[in-house]
């Protein structure tokens, strides 16, 4: 029987075929009608319209998932080409208003990668020049914060969400985060808390505002060697096996090539046990996030 015919509920052939299988099921199965369910019907007798193959659904259910976010794109950073050459799906976090911001975002989109706005946000410590242009600061008014977030989103094409660059100070500031997340909600974006602050209020405020609570679990390159990155990726794999999924973050930059090499080395050991996905795939499935993006 052609399965594709069963996906069209108004097909006369499908209805007849389903009825015949139901009758056979009643005869063979003692009157419980189980065979009809195998023919693509719900218990109520309605034909299923889900176009995903059963094998794909089973594969998704079996394999835990890892979403790897790579931060700091946007300025022709070291390791950019190596990251784009990795044989897995990544999420590319692009800083706005830099020399290659738009080009990196477009390149990621063309590769089938997710794009985030890597929004500069004020840290507790650090040099101001590390932030980059358009940073969100705790001293700004709500109106100015909104203006800066909107400008950053407008400058990074194809973005499906935002994550914080630095930000250990403002991610603990409820007023500032409400202003940031209000733009996310209006634009159909989600926010990924990089967890540079273990007292962050982002997740709590996001939930209060009806947004998904998405958080980084493991930094891949907190020590900048390829071997350490490989070990951290194995940790991410274990986290995913224990919790169904894992969000993990690495970086391009001074040690970007080493981070890319460490990820590449760790992939083979995990590829048959986990699935590497974009952050939007994870957010849609785990948080049932189906918001439509709103572009300017």
Tab-separated table of C-alpha atoms in Angstrom:
chain	number	residue	atom	x	y	z
A	1	UNK	CA	0.000	0.000	0.000
A	2	UNK	CA	1.275	3.439	-0.897
A	3	UNK	CA	1.746	5.299	2.420
A	4	UNK	CA	1.603	8.654	0.710
A	5	UNK	CA	-1.998	7.987	-0.324
A	6	UNK	CA	-2.964	7.635	3.339
A	7	UNK	CA	-1.777	11.123	4.131
A	8	UNK	CA	-4.596	12.687	2.107
A	9	UNK	CA	-7.776	12.412	4.184
A	10	UNK	CA	-10.021	13.209	1.204
A	11	UNK	CA	-8.668	10.395	-0.961
A	12	UNK	CA	-11.444	7.893	-1.685
A	13	UNK	CA	-8.854	5.151	-2.116
A	14	UNK	CA	-7.405	5.862	1.301
A	15	UNK	CA	-10.802	5.677	2.964
A	16	UNK	CA	-11.657	2.359	1.308
A	17	UNK	CA	-8.230	0.905	2.108
A	18	UNK	CA	-8.423	1.996	5.718
A	19	UNK	CA	-11.930	0.529	6.053
A	20	UNK	CA	-10.784	-2.812	4.635
A	21	UNK	CA	-7.831	-2.949	7.034
A	22	UNK	CA	-10.132	-2.090	9.928
A	23	UNK	CA	-12.457	-4.967	9.038
A	24	UNK	CA	-9.523	-7.365	8.792
A	25	UNK	CA	-8.251	-6.089	12.140
A	26	UNK	CA	-11.636	-6.684	13.736
A	27	UNK	CA	-11.663	-10.264	12.471
A	28	UNK	CA	-8.053	-11.072	13.364
A	29	UNK	CA	-7.652	-8.924	16.476
A	30	UNK	CA	-10.805	-9.999	18.258
A	31	UNK	CA	-12.816	-6.861	17.552
A	32	UNK	CA	-10.391	-4.228	18.954
A	33	UNK	CA	-9.588	-2.567	15.646
A	34	UNK	CA	-5.806	-2.320	16.297
A	35	UNK	CA	-4.992	-2.892	12.642
A	36	UNK	CA	-6.704	0.349	11.725
A	37	UNK	CA	-4.227	2.275	13.825
A	38	UNK	CA	-1.349	0.734	11.880
A	39	UNK	CA	-2.998	1.896	8.673
A	40	UNK	CA	-2.449	5.501	9.724
A	41	UNK	CA	-5.559	6.229	11.751
A	42	UNK	CA	-6.123	7.708	15.165
A	43	UNK	CA	-8.333	5.845	17.675
A	44	UNK	CA	-11.220	8.102	16.585
A	45	UNK	CA	-10.929	6.833	13.013
A	46	UNK	CA	-9.432	10.054	11.610
A	47	UNK	CA	-6.584	9.617	9.141
A	48	UNK	CA	-3.257	10.982	10.400
A	49	UNK	CA	-1.866	14.022	8.587
A	50	UNK	CA	1.650	13.936	10.079
A	51	UNK	CA	4.016	13.677	7.116
A	52	UNK	CA	7.029	12.592	9.172
A	53	UNK	CA	8.070	8.981	8.590
A	54	UNK	CA	7.710	6.630	11.588
A	55	UNK	CA	11.437	5.871	11.450
A	56	UNK	CA	12.265	9.583	11.776
A	57	UNK	CA	9.959	9.918	14.777
A	58	UNK	CA	11.528	6.877	16.415
A	59	UNK	CA	15.048	8.157	15.724
A	60	UNK	CA	14.241	11.525	17.304
A	61	UNK	CA	12.788	9.797	20.347
A	62	UNK	CA	15.793	7.510	20.823
A	63	UNK	CA	18.684	9.926	20.343
A	64	UNK	CA	19.289	12.736	22.848
A	65	UNK	CA	20.161	16.039	21.222
A	66	UNK	CA	22.984	18.555	21.501
A	67	UNK	CA	22.706	22.158	20.289
A	68	UNK	CA	26.176	23.678	19.846
A	69	UNK	CA	26.192	27.481	19.819
A	70	UNK	CA	29.349	29.190	18.574
A	71	UNK	CA	29.699	32.770	19.808
A	72	UNK	CA	31.585	35.856	18.601
A	73	UNK	CA	31.090	35.754	14.834
A	74	UNK	CA	30.962	39.119	13.087
A	75	UNK	CA	34.513	40.393	12.877
A	76	UNK	CA	36.319	37.916	10.638
A	77	UNK	CA	37.431	36.004	13.715
A	78	UNK	CA	39.994	33.206	13.714
A	79	UNK	CA	38.327	29.817	13.305
A	80	UNK	CA	35.363	31.105	11.298
A	81	UNK	CA	36.072	28.970	8.223
A	82	UNK	CA	36.844	25.908	10.341
A	83	UNK	CA	33.508	26.199	12.146
A	84	UNK	CA	31.572	26.532	8.911
A	85	UNK	CA	33.325	23.399	7.624
A	86	UNK	CA	32.179	21.171	10.511
A	87	UNK	CA	29.937	18.283	9.351
A	88	UNK	CA	27.163	18.938	11.884
A	89	UNK	CA	24.438	21.513	12.357
A	90	UNK	CA	25.557	24.496	14.431
A	91	UNK	CA	24.006	27.656	15.782
A	92	UNK	CA	26.006	30.757	14.856
A	93	UNK	CA	25.829	33.691	17.302
A	94	UNK	CA	26.761	36.902	15.484
A	95	UNK	CA	27.720	40.162	17.160
A	96	UNK	CA	25.979	43.144	15.529
A	97	UNK	CA	27.524	46.242	13.917
A	98	UNK	CA	30.887	44.640	13.042
A	99	UNK	CA	32.709	44.226	9.750
A	100	UNK	CA	31.429	40.743	8.854
A	101	UNK	CA	28.218	40.620	10.909
A	102	UNK	CA	25.826	40.482	7.962
A	103	UNK	CA	28.084	38.288	5.829
A	104	UNK	CA	28.575	35.718	8.614
A	105	UNK	CA	24.839	35.584	9.303
A	106	UNK	CA	24.041	35.053	5.620
A	107	UNK	CA	26.739	32.421	5.275
A	108	UNK	CA	25.381	30.537	8.288
A	109	UNK	CA	21.836	30.680	6.919
A	110	UNK	CA	22.982	29.368	3.536
A	111	UNK	CA	24.695	26.449	5.310
A	112	UNK	CA	21.433	25.590	7.078
A	113	UNK	CA	22.693	26.781	10.476
A	114	UNK	CA	20.580	28.736	12.959
A	115	UNK	CA	21.539	32.366	13.597
A	116	UNK	CA	21.392	34.232	16.918
A	117	UNK	CA	22.110	37.866	17.697
A	118	UNK	CA	25.078	37.735	20.078
A	119	UNK	CA	24.032	40.837	21.989
A	120	UNK	CA	26.754	42.732	23.896
A	121	UNK	CA	25.635	43.199	27.500
A	122	UNK	CA	27.365	44.820	30.445
A	123	UNK	CA	29.489	42.535	32.650
A	124	UNK	CA	30.407	42.966	36.301
A	125	UNK	CA	34.066	43.150	35.344
A	126	UNK	CA	35.948	43.604	32.097
A	127	UNK	CA	37.099	46.261	29.705
A	128	UNK	CA	34.396	48.332	27.964
A	129	UNK	CA	36.072	47.783	24.563
A	130	UNK	CA	35.431	44.045	24.886
A	131	UNK	CA	31.720	44.696	24.562
A	132	UNK	CA	31.633	46.102	21.059
A	133	UNK	CA	29.167	48.683	19.702
A	134	UNK	CA	25.525	48.916	20.731
A	135	UNK	CA	25.944	47.272	24.137
A	136	UNK	CA	23.069	47.025	26.608
A	137	UNK	CA	24.060	48.753	29.872
A	138	UNK	CA	22.352	48.889	33.242
A	139	UNK	CA	22.541	52.688	33.192
A	140	UNK	CA	20.288	52.941	30.121
A	141	UNK	CA	16.583	53.732	30.238
A	142	UNK	CA	14.052	51.104	29.165
A	143	UNK	CA	13.450	53.056	25.973
A	144	UNK	CA	17.149	53.184	25.088
A	145	UNK	CA	17.563	49.482	25.840
A	146	UNK	CA	14.684	48.641	23.487
A	147	UNK	CA	16.161	50.878	20.826
A	148	UNK	CA	19.554	49.135	21.026
A	149	UNK	CA	18.084	45.630	20.999
A	150	UNK	CA	15.866	46.420	18.016
A	151	UNK	CA	18.819	47.897	16.112
A	152	UNK	CA	20.948	44.812	16.835
A	153	UNK	CA	18.208	42.448	15.639
A	154	UNK	CA	17.735	44.511	12.488
A	155	UNK	CA	21.455	44.297	11.732
A	156	UNK	CA	21.777	40.489	11.920
A	157	UNK	CA	19.694	38.843	9.176
A	158	UNK	CA	17.936	35.496	9.703
A	159	UNK	CA	18.232	35.623	13.506
A	160	UNK	CA	15.809	33.307	15.319
A	161	UNK	CA	16.839	34.449	18.785
A	162	UNK	CA	19.311	36.332	20.971
A	163	UNK	CA	22.019	35.260	23.398
A	164	UNK	CA	24.204	37.406	25.608
A	165	UNK	CA	27.812	38.389	24.951
A	166	UNK	CA	29.295	38.794	28.438
A	167	UNK	CA	26.397	40.317	30.429
A	168	UNK	CA	27.119	39.048	33.936
A	169	UNK	CA	25.792	42.332	35.356
A	170	UNK	CA	22.626	42.958	33.353
A	171	UNK	CA	21.426	39.333	33.266
A	172	UNK	CA	20.966	39.737	37.018
A	173	UNK	CA	18.956	42.947	36.555
A	174	UNK	CA	15.241	42.253	36.212
A	175	UNK	CA	14.365	45.700	34.841
A	176	UNK	CA	16.944	45.516	32.070
A	177	UNK	CA	16.018	41.956	31.125
A	178	UNK	CA	12.324	42.777	30.943
A	179	UNK	CA	13.138	45.506	28.442
A	180	UNK	CA	15.301	43.119	26.398
A	181	UNK	CA	12.799	40.257	26.506
A	182	UNK	CA	9.900	42.503	25.569
A	183	UNK	CA	11.602	43.050	22.205
A	184	UNK	CA	12.136	39.289	21.874
A	185	UNK	CA	8.455	38.651	22.481
A	186	UNK	CA	7.339	41.310	20.009
A	187	UNK	CA	9.681	40.003	17.308
A	188	UNK	CA	8.939	36.309	17.824
A	189	UNK	CA	12.444	35.590	19.142
A	190	UNK	CA	13.619	33.511	22.094
A	191	UNK	CA	16.547	34.327	24.384
A	192	UNK	CA	19.327	31.897	25.265
A	193	UNK	CA	20.921	32.685	28.621
A	194	UNK	CA	24.648	31.999	28.183
A	195	UNK	CA	24.906	31.691	31.978
A	196	UNK	CA	27.821	34.012	32.533
A	197	UNK	CA	26.042	34.832	35.813
A	198	UNK	CA	24.897	32.006	38.074
A	199	UNK	CA	22.443	34.408	39.711
A	200	UNK	CA	20.839	35.255	36.404
A	201	UNK	CA	17.154	36.211	36.405
A	202	UNK	CA	16.719	35.643	32.663
A	203	UNK	CA	14.990	32.259	32.857
A	204	UNK	CA	12.577	33.344	35.563
A	205	UNK	CA	11.624	36.569	33.775
A	206	UNK	CA	11.302	34.759	30.433
A	207	UNK	CA	8.827	32.286	31.915
A	208	UNK	CA	6.819	35.105	33.495
A	209	UNK	CA	6.579	36.756	30.074
A	210	UNK	CA	5.520	33.579	28.270
A	211	UNK	CA	8.903	32.928	26.643
A	212	UNK	CA	10.861	29.652	26.769
A	213	UNK	CA	13.517	29.249	29.455
A	214	UNK	CA	16.588	28.324	27.387
A	215	UNK	CA	19.969	28.139	29.124
A	216	UNK	CA	23.538	27.120	28.377
A	217	UNK	CA	24.669	24.029	30.265
A	218	UNK	CA	28.360	23.666	29.368
A	219	UNK	CA	31.086	25.932	27.960
A	220	UNK	CA	33.231	23.942	25.552
A	221	UNK	CA	36.315	26.144	25.586
A	222	UNK	CA	36.637	27.548	29.104
A	223	UNK	CA	40.176	26.186	28.699
A	224	UNK	CA	41.520	26.921	25.232
A	225	UNK	CA	42.947	23.632	23.991
A	226	UNK	CA	41.526	21.228	21.433
A	227	UNK	CA	41.829	18.281	23.817
A	228	UNK	CA	39.880	20.118	26.518
A	229	UNK	CA	37.143	21.013	24.021
A	230	UNK	CA	36.872	17.353	23.022
A	231	UNK	CA	36.496	16.341	26.669
A	232	UNK	CA	33.870	19.037	27.228
A	233	UNK	CA	31.937	17.813	24.203
A	234	UNK	CA	31.899	14.339	25.761
A	235	UNK	CA	30.536	15.955	28.939
A	236	UNK	CA	27.836	17.576	26.825
A	237	UNK	CA	27.042	14.160	25.381
A	238	UNK	CA	26.654	12.678	28.867
A	239	UNK	CA	24.481	15.613	29.927
A	240	UNK	CA	22.269	15.008	26.874
A	241	UNK	CA	22.022	11.291	27.640
A	242	UNK	CA	21.037	12.063	31.233
A	243	UNK	CA	18.642	14.952	30.511
A	244	UNK	CA	17.421	14.328	26.929
A	245	UNK	CA	19.243	17.371	25.534
A	246	UNK	CA	22.146	19.738	26.132
A	247	UNK	CA	22.909	23.325	25.115
A	248	UNK	CA	26.643	24.009	24.900
A	249	UNK	CA	28.676	27.048	23.821
A	250	UNK	CA	32.065	27.535	22.150
A	251	UNK	CA	33.738	30.485	20.454
A	252	UNK	CA	35.568	31.716	17.414
A	253	UNK	CA	38.415	34.117	18.130
A	254	UNK	CA	42.004	33.798	19.301
A	255	UNK	CA	41.610	30.048	19.915
A	256	UNK	CA	38.773	29.495	17.452
A	257	UNK	CA	40.702	26.986	15.336
A	258	UNK	CA	41.489	24.923	18.420
A	259	UNK	CA	37.819	24.939	19.432
A	260	UNK	CA	36.783	23.812	15.955
A	261	UNK	CA	39.417	21.057	15.995
A	262	UNK	CA	38.251	19.853	19.401
A	263	UNK	CA	34.623	19.702	18.249
A	264	UNK	CA	35.617	17.817	15.090
A	265	UNK	CA	37.581	15.293	17.163
A	266	UNK	CA	34.662	14.701	19.489
A	267	UNK	CA	31.974	14.234	16.868
A	268	UNK	CA	32.810	10.647	15.852
A	269	UNK	CA	32.516	9.336	19.392
A	270	UNK	CA	29.050	10.850	19.764
A	271	UNK	CA	27.436	10.705	16.337
A	272	UNK	CA	25.756	7.320	16.891
A	273	UNK	CA	24.514	8.232	20.378
A	274	UNK	CA	23.296	11.818	20.042
A	275	UNK	CA	21.855	14.077	17.375
A	276	UNK	CA	23.382	17.502	16.694
A	277	UNK	CA	20.620	20.047	16.091
A	278	UNK	CA	20.120	23.771	15.732
A	279	UNK	CA	18.905	25.623	18.792
A	280	UNK	CA	15.570	26.409	17.103
A	281	UNK	CA	14.881	22.679	16.595
A	282	UNK	CA	15.444	22.119	20.301
A	283	UNK	CA	13.330	25.080	21.382
A	284	UNK	CA	10.426	24.065	19.147
A	285	UNK	CA	10.386	20.515	20.457
A	286	UNK	CA	11.272	20.951	24.130
A	287	UNK	CA	9.403	24.208	24.772
A	288	UNK	CA	6.734	23.873	22.048
A	289	UNK	CA	7.845	27.215	20.626
A	290	UNK	CA	6.064	27.991	17.357
A	291	UNK	CA	6.220	31.771	17.218
A	292	UNK	CA	6.387	33.459	13.835
A	293	UNK	CA	9.354	35.743	13.361
A	294	UNK	CA	8.468	39.380	12.776
A	295	UNK	CA	10.949	41.285	10.635
A	296	UNK	CA	11.157	45.067	10.262
